[in-house]
């Protein structure tokens, strides 16, 4: 009986560690994708401002 409880506890701990590891990996990729997306949007926005100023427009909406 004790061995069975220890075995169940061992697998529960292992599964929890595996899940937390995979969750961390997923969060890392979500963070990287978010960073790339923010960079692309900011670059597009500032390029648009630069083009407007190059064309002589002074109002930035």
C-alpha positions as a printed Julia matrix, in Angstrom:
61×3 Matrix{Float64}:
  0.0    0.0     0.0
  2.75   2.43    0.94
  4.66   1.64   -2.26
  1.54   2.33   -4.33
  1.03   5.72   -2.67
  4.69   6.62   -3.18
  4.49   5.61   -6.84
  1.38   7.74   -7.39
  2.98  10.69   -5.63
  6.14  10.29   -7.73
  4.21  10.33  -11.02
  2.13  13.28   -9.86
  5.28  15.27   -9.09
  6.88  14.28  -12.42
  3.78  15.27  -14.4
  3.61  18.59  -12.57
  7.26  19.34  -13.39
  6.78  18.39  -17.04
  3.69  20.59  -17.29
  5.39  23.58  -15.71
  8.37  23.15  -18.03
  6.18  23.0   -21.15
  4.2   25.99  -19.87
  7.44  27.95  -19.49
  8.53  27.03  -23.01
  5.16  28.13  -24.39
  5.33  31.43  -22.52
  8.83  32.01  -23.88
  7.6   31.65  -27.47
  4.5   33.77  -26.8
  6.75  36.47  -25.36
  9.11  36.34  -28.34
  6.22  36.5   -30.82
  4.73  39.45  -28.95
  8.07  41.23  -28.96
  8.47  40.69  -32.71
  4.92  41.91  -33.34
  5.4   45.07  -31.27
  8.68  45.76  -33.06
  7.03  45.38  -36.48
  4.11  47.67  -35.57
  6.41  50.32  -34.09
  8.68  50.2   -37.12
  5.71  50.58  -39.49
  4.31  53.47  -37.44
  7.59  55.38  -37.26
  8.26  54.79  -40.97
  4.84  56.27  -41.7
  5.7   59.33  -39.6
  9.03  59.67  -41.39
  7.36  59.5   -44.8
  4.8   62.1   -43.78
  7.49  64.49  -42.63
  9.49  63.85  -45.82
  6.42  64.88  -47.82
  6.16  68.11  -45.86
  3.14  67.16  -43.76
  3.35  68.58  -40.26
  0.18  67.12  -38.7
  0.59  63.68  -37.21
 -2.75  61.99  -36.64
